[in-house]
Amino acid sequence: MVFEYAPAPESAAIVDVRPSYGLFVGGEFTDGHGEPFKSVNPADETVLAEIARADEGDVDRAVAAARTAFERVWGPMPGAERAKYLYRIARIVQERSRELAVLESIDNGKPIRESRDVDVPLVAAHFFYYAGWADKLGHAGFGPDPRPLGVAGQIIPWNFPLLMLAWKIAPALACGNTVVLKPAETTPLTALLFADICRQADLPPGVVNIVTGAGDTGRALAEHPGVDKVAFTGSTDVGRQIARSAAGTAKRLTLELGGKAANIVFEDAALDQAVEGVVNGIFFNQGHVCCAGSRLLVQESVAEELLERLKTRMATLRVGDPLDKNTDVGAINSAAQLARIRELADAGEAEGAERWSPPCELPPQGFWFAPTVFTGVAQSHRIAREEIFGPVLSMLTFRTPEEAVTKANNTPYGLSAGIWTEKGSRILWTAQRLRAGVVWANTFNKFDPASPFGGYKESGFGREGGRHGLEGYLDA
Amino acid sequence: MPVADFGDAGVVSTETLNGVAELRAFLRGLPGVDEVGASERAARLATRSIKTSAKAEAIDLAISMVDLTTLEGADTAGKVRALCAKAAHPDPADASVPRVAAVCVYPDMVDVAVRALDGTGIGVASVATAFPSGRAPLAAKLADTRAAVEAGAAEIDMVIDRGAFLSGDLGKVFDEIAAVKDACGAAHLKVILETGELATLDNVRRASWLAMRAGADFIKTSTGKVAPAATLPVTLVMLEAVRDHRAATGRQVGVKPAGGIRTTKDAVKYLVLVNETAGPDWLSPEWFRLGASSVLNDLLMQRRKLATGAYPGPDYFTLD
């Protein structure tokens, strides 16, 4: 029999989306002076809200508010006191988790299963984790009494809007900095709900400021002379611009940029779990993951068998309504991103790789792309070199472990990698030779606030998470 | 040339007394199972949300897959007859409720059950081979099996010799299963792996293949007498095994989790696991069973809740 799952939508009624949003500066929502823009639900292209655009003057106001809060309140406050606010924020995130998850799925297009089970719990975990550090900074290995930097300008991407906010704000606040954060243009809503959570937690005004806008707003923030620290997560191109603008200034900089991770499956891997890991590595969050396992390297002796299992598994992926609790793959975040994915996938075909997607019906409205795997991919193909940032997997094969490592490292990026084998010594041998900031063994896309995350080469520098994540926000 | 028939493994030469060695090499050569990954996969599938029409379908399917079981020393003929009546008409107040798949009893109760179920189309399954421990000479196990078949059992649930399996005496386990299969005649053979005693998922996969190659028609998780009984990760691995076995040999083998399945939610989780692991071909009582008894009343309660919108109290359903 055919077991059809009836629609099981999470109710959107739990979240109250306002028709328009201002900037969050000095503890108040204020008007922006740029031309407002709209945030769209990528699953059906409806407009969710009108969002204020911060111009240079607005950014200036926000930085000034952060400076005042840093000098008068947050910087002098004992760590144990700062921790109380962070714990409070973490608890409120947990209490309002359904609201946050639904809003994240509506604004971003990611399945509710992921926003509910991954994004929001990790957000709370990050605040809890860094709350614990706030009064123990002297024991973090950066000197007996490390000082905060001051005002941090933070620019985050659209793929994990709230989670990237947490990765940025939690360590900055724990260390005693104040922040001006710019969420991505297409996904500002959860950051603005977070502003409300800051007020609910009675966080002193100006400690967290949120300015919405596009690239211009980001540039104004990154280049603002009153910013002591710039933290950016996003594309390598923009990262380069920011690095250029910060060069020659006293600003500290951490960059978390693109990736083209290799997921290496050896012949002795636990194949069923490797297939799960490959699927999770590339189709998690529609492949909008900087550390996505977008290059599958399979030992040729098991390549055929693995591909067959992979295709069978891909055929069970449920693509559709992000709010349906049974959806595995949601909507592509924006029309622009969809066009980019299409262009690269077409280039893959044109360059001679073989393209396969399971039969799957895509909704008529919104931005959608079927899970896709390319076989017969060469290292020289664009789909093996460029970050696609979509649900597109390129499969290559290797014969020896040396070849696997050589191919895995043959990329300008170096953010993450995966190793699948039942042999412990092979995990260690391979991990030592991979030039990637994070190496997962027999798992993929596993995140924990205690674990540092960051890249090699063009994937950026600096680490977020764990004790290492404190360094970027301390005068160490 | 001396040969031994290894079921689906084919006819293997024993000229150099290699049969068992080849079997062992085959089982050891199976891909490993990563426990963390398998548990994560099972847990993720358990978050599927089965509502409204899908839930109604799933409940009826689950009822039709139940092997309604009583395996107590205190079983009486009267209790078995009552169970049989319930098997045929799980909800006397509602004729649209499907009947269950089978009634599962000890061998000495088979004839009682056969008479009680006459004309209902429900088969009688009997545990055999010194259930639940399996600690008896092979001759006694075969006699146990034959007695159950002669009394009219259509299905035999045997237990494997876990001691032999764990000590590496795979040939003994294989030979016993093959001998019991032979003694079953036309009756279907379900092989109970007792996964709670096999300890690792690697062992579950190996034991599954061993049983299938020796001729099992079904592989079953547990006796219900050992904790843990059926779990989702164990069933996931067994479903992968039957899927791979059919792909390799063309022969389809059924799966039966047993023990610990108490609620409609539990049952639906197993159906989702089947649907997304082995596939829809296994979604029928012919290929998937739920070894349980208390789950039936919960399925009936949820069924009536869906139909009427209100929960009936437990007293509206018979205890056995």
PDB file of C-alpha atoms in Angstrom, chain B residues 108-295:
ATOM      1  CA  ASP B 108       0.148 -26.521  23.830  1.00  0.00           C
ATOM      2  CA  MET B 109      -2.502 -23.858  23.185  1.00  0.00           C
ATOM      3  CA  VAL B 110      -2.351 -24.145  19.399  1.00  0.00           C
ATOM      4  CA  ASP B 111      -5.223 -26.562  19.050  1.00  0.00           C
ATOM      5  CA  VAL B 112      -7.439 -24.395  21.272  1.00  0.00           C
ATOM      6  CA  ALA B 113      -6.652 -21.352  19.157  1.00  0.00           C
ATOM      7  CA  VAL B 114      -7.087 -23.211  15.881  1.00  0.00           C
ATOM      8  CA  ARG B 115     -10.572 -24.330  16.884  1.00  0.00           C
ATOM      9  CA  ALA B 116     -11.524 -20.904  18.169  1.00  0.00           C
ATOM     10  CA  LEU B 117     -10.353 -19.195  14.988  1.00  0.00           C
ATOM     11  CA  ASP B 118     -11.896 -21.695  12.592  1.00  0.00           C
ATOM     12  CA  GLY B 119     -13.478 -19.834   9.693  1.00  0.00           C
ATOM     13  CA  THR B 120     -12.102 -16.407  10.617  1.00  0.00           C
ATOM     14  CA  GLY B 121      -9.143 -16.542   8.246  1.00  0.00           C
ATOM     15  CA  ILE B 122      -6.819 -15.620  11.104  1.00  0.00           C
ATOM     16  CA  GLY B 123      -3.764 -17.821  11.382  1.00  0.00           C
ATOM     17  CA  VAL B 124      -2.327 -19.257  14.541  1.00  0.00           C
ATOM     18  CA  ALA B 125       1.306 -18.570  15.283  1.00  0.00           C
ATOM     19  CA  SER B 126       3.129 -20.640  17.826  1.00  0.00           C
ATOM     20  CA  VAL B 127       6.406 -20.005  19.528  1.00  0.00           C
ATOM     21  CA  ALA B 128       8.596 -23.066  19.523  1.00  0.00           C
ATOM     22  CA  THR B 129      12.182 -24.320  19.989  1.00  0.00           C
ATOM     23  CA  ALA B 130      12.233 -23.995  23.779  1.00  0.00           C
ATOM     24  CA  PHE B 131      10.981 -20.419  23.737  1.00  0.00           C
ATOM     25  CA  PRO B 132      12.129 -18.015  25.126  1.00  0.00           C
ATOM     26  CA  SER B 133      15.633 -19.177  26.072  1.00  0.00           C
ATOM     27  CA  GLY B 134      16.245 -21.663  23.291  1.00  0.00           C
ATOM     28  CA  ARG B 135      18.147 -23.798  25.759  1.00  0.00           C
ATOM     29  CA  ALA B 136      17.194 -27.319  24.701  1.00  0.00           C
ATOM     30  CA  PRO B 137      18.676 -30.085  22.556  1.00  0.00           C
ATOM     31  CA  LEU B 138      17.993 -29.740  18.842  1.00  0.00           C
ATOM     32  CA  ALA B 139      15.845 -32.880  18.902  1.00  0.00           C
ATOM     33  CA  ALA B 140      13.581 -31.289  21.531  1.00  0.00           C
ATOM     34  CA  LYS B 141      13.366 -28.073  19.517  1.00  0.00           C
ATOM     35  CA  LEU B 142      12.374 -29.976  16.404  1.00  0.00           C
ATOM     36  CA  ALA B 143       9.809 -32.014  18.319  1.00  0.00           C
ATOM     37  CA  ASP B 144       8.416 -28.782  19.770  1.00  0.00           C
ATOM     38  CA  THR B 145       8.134 -27.357  16.270  1.00  0.00           C
ATOM     39  CA  ARG B 146       6.521 -30.438  14.729  1.00  0.00           C
ATOM     40  CA  ALA B 147       3.979 -30.657  17.523  1.00  0.00           C
ATOM     41  CA  ALA B 148       2.915 -27.068  16.947  1.00  0.00           C
ATOM     42  CA  VAL B 149       2.656 -27.572  13.188  1.00  0.00           C
ATOM     43  CA  GLU B 150       0.704 -30.784  13.600  1.00  0.00           C
ATOM     44  CA  ALA B 151      -1.719 -29.008  15.928  1.00  0.00           C
ATOM     45  CA  GLY B 152      -2.403 -26.541  13.132  1.00  0.00           C
ATOM     46  CA  ALA B 153       0.012 -23.640  13.593  1.00  0.00           C
ATOM     47  CA  ALA B 154       0.425 -21.740  10.335  1.00  0.00           C
ATOM     48  CA  GLU B 155       3.413 -19.813  11.629  1.00  0.00           C
ATOM     49  CA  ILE B 156       6.281 -20.817  13.896  1.00  0.00           C
ATOM     50  CA  ASP B 157       8.216 -18.213  15.926  1.00  0.00           C
ATOM     51  CA  MET B 158      11.552 -19.825  16.771  1.00  0.00           C
ATOM     52  CA  VAL B 159      14.394 -18.403  18.840  1.00  0.00           C
ATOM     53  CA  ILE B 160      18.019 -18.582  17.764  1.00  0.00           C
ATOM     54  CA  ASP B 161      20.769 -19.949  19.962  1.00  0.00           C
ATOM     55  CA  ARG B 162      22.204 -16.631  21.107  1.00  0.00           C
ATOM     56  CA  GLY B 163      24.999 -18.347  23.026  1.00  0.00           C
ATOM     57  CA  ALA B 164      26.200 -20.031  19.859  1.00  0.00           C
ATOM     58  CA  PHE B 165      25.878 -16.828  17.862  1.00  0.00           C
ATOM     59  CA  LEU B 166      27.810 -14.719  20.346  1.00  0.00           C
ATOM     60  CA  SER B 167      30.531 -17.333  20.754  1.00  0.00           C
ATOM     61  CA  GLY B 168      31.026 -17.354  17.004  1.00  0.00           C
ATOM     62  CA  ASP B 169      29.518 -20.767  16.320  1.00  0.00           C
ATOM     63  CA  LEU B 170      27.575 -19.437  13.356  1.00  0.00           C
ATOM     64  CA  GLY B 171      27.345 -22.830  11.704  1.00  0.00           C
ATOM     65  CA  LYS B 172      25.354 -24.181  14.620  1.00  0.00           C
ATOM     66  CA  VAL B 173      22.883 -21.287  14.490  1.00  0.00           C
ATOM     67  CA  PHE B 174      22.531 -21.695  10.736  1.00  0.00           C
ATOM     68  CA  ASP B 175      21.995 -25.448  10.916  1.00  0.00           C
ATOM     69  CA  GLU B 176      19.370 -25.124  13.644  1.00  0.00           C
ATOM     70  CA  ILE B 177      17.379 -22.566  11.699  1.00  0.00           C
ATOM     71  CA  ALA B 178      17.611 -24.703   8.552  1.00  0.00           C
ATOM     72  CA  ALA B 179      16.494 -27.791  10.487  1.00  0.00           C
ATOM     73  CA  VAL B 180      13.546 -25.964  12.077  1.00  0.00           C
ATOM     74  CA  LYS B 181      12.584 -24.559   8.690  1.00  0.00           C
ATOM     75  CA  ASP B 182      12.546 -28.098   7.408  1.00  0.00           C
ATOM     76  CA  ALA B 183      10.377 -29.208  10.329  1.00  0.00           C
ATOM     77  CA  CYS B 184       7.944 -26.372   9.637  1.00  0.00           C
ATOM     78  CA  GLY B 185       6.881 -27.828   6.341  1.00  0.00           C
ATOM     79  CA  ALA B 186       4.341 -25.403   4.879  1.00  0.00           C
ATOM     80  CA  ALA B 187       4.217 -23.254   8.011  1.00  0.00           C
ATOM     81  CA  HIS B 188       5.933 -19.842   7.848  1.00  0.00           C
ATOM     82  CA  LEU B 189       9.058 -19.515   9.929  1.00  0.00           C
ATOM     83  CA  LYS B 190       9.730 -16.395  11.962  1.00  0.00           C
ATOM     84  CA  VAL B 191      13.199 -16.311  13.455  1.00  0.00           C
ATOM     85  CA  ILE B 192      13.535 -14.415  16.720  1.00  0.00           C
ATOM     86  CA  LEU B 193      16.991 -12.840  17.016  1.00  0.00           C
ATOM     87  CA  GLU B 194      16.484 -11.635  20.612  1.00  0.00           C
ATOM     88  CA  THR B 195      18.286  -8.421  19.780  1.00  0.00           C
ATOM     89  CA  GLY B 196      18.349  -7.379  23.427  1.00  0.00           C
ATOM     90  CA  GLU B 197      20.973 -10.079  23.938  1.00  0.00           C
ATOM     91  CA  LEU B 198      22.916  -9.420  20.744  1.00  0.00           C
ATOM     92  CA  ALA B 199      24.067  -6.093  22.199  1.00  0.00           C
ATOM     93  CA  THR B 200      25.329  -4.378  19.021  1.00  0.00           C
ATOM     94  CA  LEU B 201      23.651  -3.294  15.809  1.00  0.00           C
ATOM     95  CA  ASP B 202      26.474  -4.975  13.867  1.00  0.00           C
ATOM     96  CA  ASN B 203      25.339  -8.244  15.441  1.00  0.00           C
ATOM     97  CA  VAL B 204      21.728  -7.462  14.570  1.00  0.00           C
ATOM     98  CA  ARG B 205      22.651  -7.025  10.928  1.00  0.00           C
ATOM     99  CA  ARG B 206      24.731 -10.215  10.872  1.00  0.00           C
ATOM    100  CA  ALA B 207      22.078 -12.265  12.658  1.00  0.00           C
ATOM    101  CA  SER B 208      19.440 -10.946  10.263  1.00  0.00           C
ATOM    102  CA  TRP B 209      21.407 -12.089   7.244  1.00  0.00           C
ATOM    103  CA  LEU B 210      22.241 -15.393   8.883  1.00  0.00           C
ATOM    104  CA  ALA B 211      18.565 -16.086   9.542  1.00  0.00           C
ATOM    105  CA  MET B 212      17.499 -15.010   6.066  1.00  0.00           C
ATOM    106  CA  ARG B 213      20.134 -17.176   4.403  1.00  0.00           C
ATOM    107  CA  ALA B 214      19.090 -20.146   6.511  1.00  0.00           C
ATOM    108  CA  GLY B 215      15.545 -19.828   5.232  1.00  0.00           C
ATOM    109  CA  ALA B 216      13.648 -17.468   7.550  1.00  0.00           C
ATOM    110  CA  ASP B 217      10.380 -16.140   6.136  1.00  0.00           C
ATOM    111  CA  PHE B 218      10.329 -13.417   8.792  1.00  0.00           C
ATOM    112  CA  ILE B 219      12.930 -12.000  11.136  1.00  0.00           C
ATOM    113  CA  LYS B 220      11.658 -10.932  14.519  1.00  0.00           C
ATOM    114  CA  THR B 221      13.342  -8.749  17.109  1.00  0.00           C
ATOM    115  CA  SER B 222      12.490 -10.241  20.454  1.00  0.00           C
ATOM    116  CA  THR B 223      10.733 -12.751  22.616  1.00  0.00           C
ATOM    117  CA  GLY B 224       9.300  -9.993  24.767  1.00  0.00           C
ATOM    118  CA  LYS B 225      10.870 -11.725  27.755  1.00  0.00           C
ATOM    119  CA  VAL B 226      14.168  -9.835  27.615  1.00  0.00           C
ATOM    120  CA  ALA B 227      14.712  -6.101  27.983  1.00  0.00           C
ATOM    121  CA  PRO B 228      15.231  -4.185  25.811  1.00  0.00           C
ATOM    122  CA  ALA B 229      12.711  -5.700  23.436  1.00  0.00           C
ATOM    123  CA  ALA B 230      11.984  -4.075  20.073  1.00  0.00           C
ATOM    124  CA  THR B 231      13.522  -0.648  19.532  1.00  0.00           C
ATOM    125  CA  LEU B 232      13.365   1.654  16.528  1.00  0.00           C
ATOM    126  CA  PRO B 233      17.111   1.520  15.726  1.00  0.00           C
ATOM    127  CA  VAL B 234      17.126  -2.285  15.848  1.00  0.00           C
ATOM    128  CA  THR B 235      14.086  -2.457  13.604  1.00  0.00           C
ATOM    129  CA  LEU B 236      15.688   0.065  11.254  1.00  0.00           C
ATOM    130  CA  VAL B 237      18.723  -2.169  10.833  1.00  0.00           C
ATOM    131  CA  MET B 238      16.537  -5.241  10.253  1.00  0.00           C
ATOM    132  CA  LEU B 239      14.482  -3.367   7.667  1.00  0.00           C
ATOM    133  CA  GLU B 240      17.687  -2.372   5.880  1.00  0.00           C
ATOM    134  CA  ALA B 241      18.716  -6.019   5.946  1.00  0.00           C
ATOM    135  CA  VAL B 242      15.505  -7.313   4.342  1.00  0.00           C
ATOM    136  CA  ARG B 243      15.639  -4.510   1.769  1.00  0.00           C
ATOM    137  CA  ASP B 244      19.240  -5.367   0.846  1.00  0.00           C
ATOM    138  CA  HIS B 245      18.496  -9.084   0.920  1.00  0.00           C
ATOM    139  CA  ARG B 246      15.707  -8.716  -1.602  1.00  0.00           C
ATOM    140  CA  ALA B 247      17.914  -6.551  -3.804  1.00  0.00           C
ATOM    141  CA  ALA B 248      20.640  -9.197  -3.687  1.00  0.00           C
ATOM    142  CA  THR B 249      18.582 -12.387  -3.962  1.00  0.00           C
ATOM    143  CA  GLY B 250      15.099 -11.440  -5.144  1.00  0.00           C
ATOM    144  CA  ARG B 251      13.503 -13.080  -2.093  1.00  0.00           C
ATOM    145  CA  GLN B 252      11.441 -10.874   0.207  1.00  0.00           C
ATOM    146  CA  VAL B 253      11.572 -11.540   3.950  1.00  0.00           C
ATOM    147  CA  GLY B 254       9.203 -10.017   6.519  1.00  0.00           C
ATOM    148  CA  VAL B 255      10.014  -8.159   9.719  1.00  0.00           C
ATOM    149  CA  LYS B 256       8.334  -8.331  13.107  1.00  0.00           C
ATOM    150  CA  PRO B 257       9.249  -6.068  15.997  1.00  0.00           C
ATOM    151  CA  ALA B 258       7.878  -7.523  19.218  1.00  0.00           C
ATOM    152  CA  GLY B 259       7.656  -6.319  22.775  1.00  0.00           C
ATOM    153  CA  GLY B 260       7.436  -2.809  24.136  1.00  0.00           C
ATOM    154  CA  ILE B 261       5.020  -1.522  21.477  1.00  0.00           C
ATOM    155  CA  ARG B 262       2.196  -0.177  23.611  1.00  0.00           C
ATOM    156  CA  THR B 263       0.697   2.926  22.059  1.00  0.00           C
ATOM    157  CA  THR B 264      -0.691   4.037  18.726  1.00  0.00           C
ATOM    158  CA  LYS B 265       2.184   6.501  18.536  1.00  0.00           C
ATOM    159  CA  ASP B 266       4.667   3.626  18.874  1.00  0.00           C
ATOM    160  CA  ALA B 267       2.900   1.631  16.173  1.00  0.00           C
ATOM    161  CA  VAL B 268       2.782   4.575  13.768  1.00  0.00           C
ATOM    162  CA  LYS B 269       6.487   5.194  14.270  1.00  0.00           C
ATOM    163  CA  TYR B 270       7.160   1.625  13.146  1.00  0.00           C
ATOM    164  CA  LEU B 271       4.987   2.079  10.072  1.00  0.00           C
ATOM    165  CA  VAL B 272       6.880   5.247   9.136  1.00  0.00           C
ATOM    166  CA  LEU B 273      10.133   3.359   9.605  1.00  0.00           C
ATOM    167  CA  VAL B 274       8.923   0.630   7.244  1.00  0.00           C
ATOM    168  CA  ASN B 275       7.641   3.133   4.712  1.00  0.00           C
ATOM    169  CA  GLU B 276      10.876   5.077   4.499  1.00  0.00           C
ATOM    170  CA  THR B 277      13.383   2.249   4.932  1.00  0.00           C
ATOM    171  CA  ALA B 278      12.254  -1.002   3.315  1.00  0.00           C
ATOM    172  CA  GLY B 279       9.533   0.777   1.371  1.00  0.00           C
ATOM    173  CA  PRO B 280       5.798   0.403   0.695  1.00  0.00           C
ATOM    174  CA  ASP B 281       6.229  -3.211  -0.483  1.00  0.00           C
ATOM    175  CA  TRP B 282       6.531  -4.177   3.174  1.00  0.00           C
ATOM    176  CA  LEU B 283       3.438  -2.276   4.297  1.00  0.00           C
ATOM    177  CA  SER B 284       1.097  -5.229   4.607  1.00  0.00           C
ATOM    178  CA  PRO B 285       0.484  -7.968   7.178  1.00  0.00           C
ATOM    179  CA  GLU B 286       2.137 -10.373   4.784  1.00  0.00           C
ATOM    180  CA  TRP B 287       5.499  -8.631   5.291  1.00  0.00           C
ATOM    181  CA  PHE B 288       5.291  -6.708   8.537  1.00  0.00           C
ATOM    182  CA  ARG B 289       3.837  -7.642  11.902  1.00  0.00           C
ATOM    183  CA  LEU B 290       3.647  -6.044  15.291  1.00  0.00           C
ATOM    184  CA  GLY B 291       4.139  -8.489  18.107  1.00  0.00           C
ATOM    185  CA  ALA B 292       2.069  -6.956  20.861  1.00  0.00           C
ATOM    186  CA  SER B 293      -1.136  -7.208  22.780  1.00  0.00           C
ATOM    187  CA  SER B 294      -1.785  -4.059  24.789  1.00  0.00           C
ATOM    188  CA  VAL B 295      -1.275  -1.844  21.716  1.00  0.00           C
TER     189      VAL B 295
END
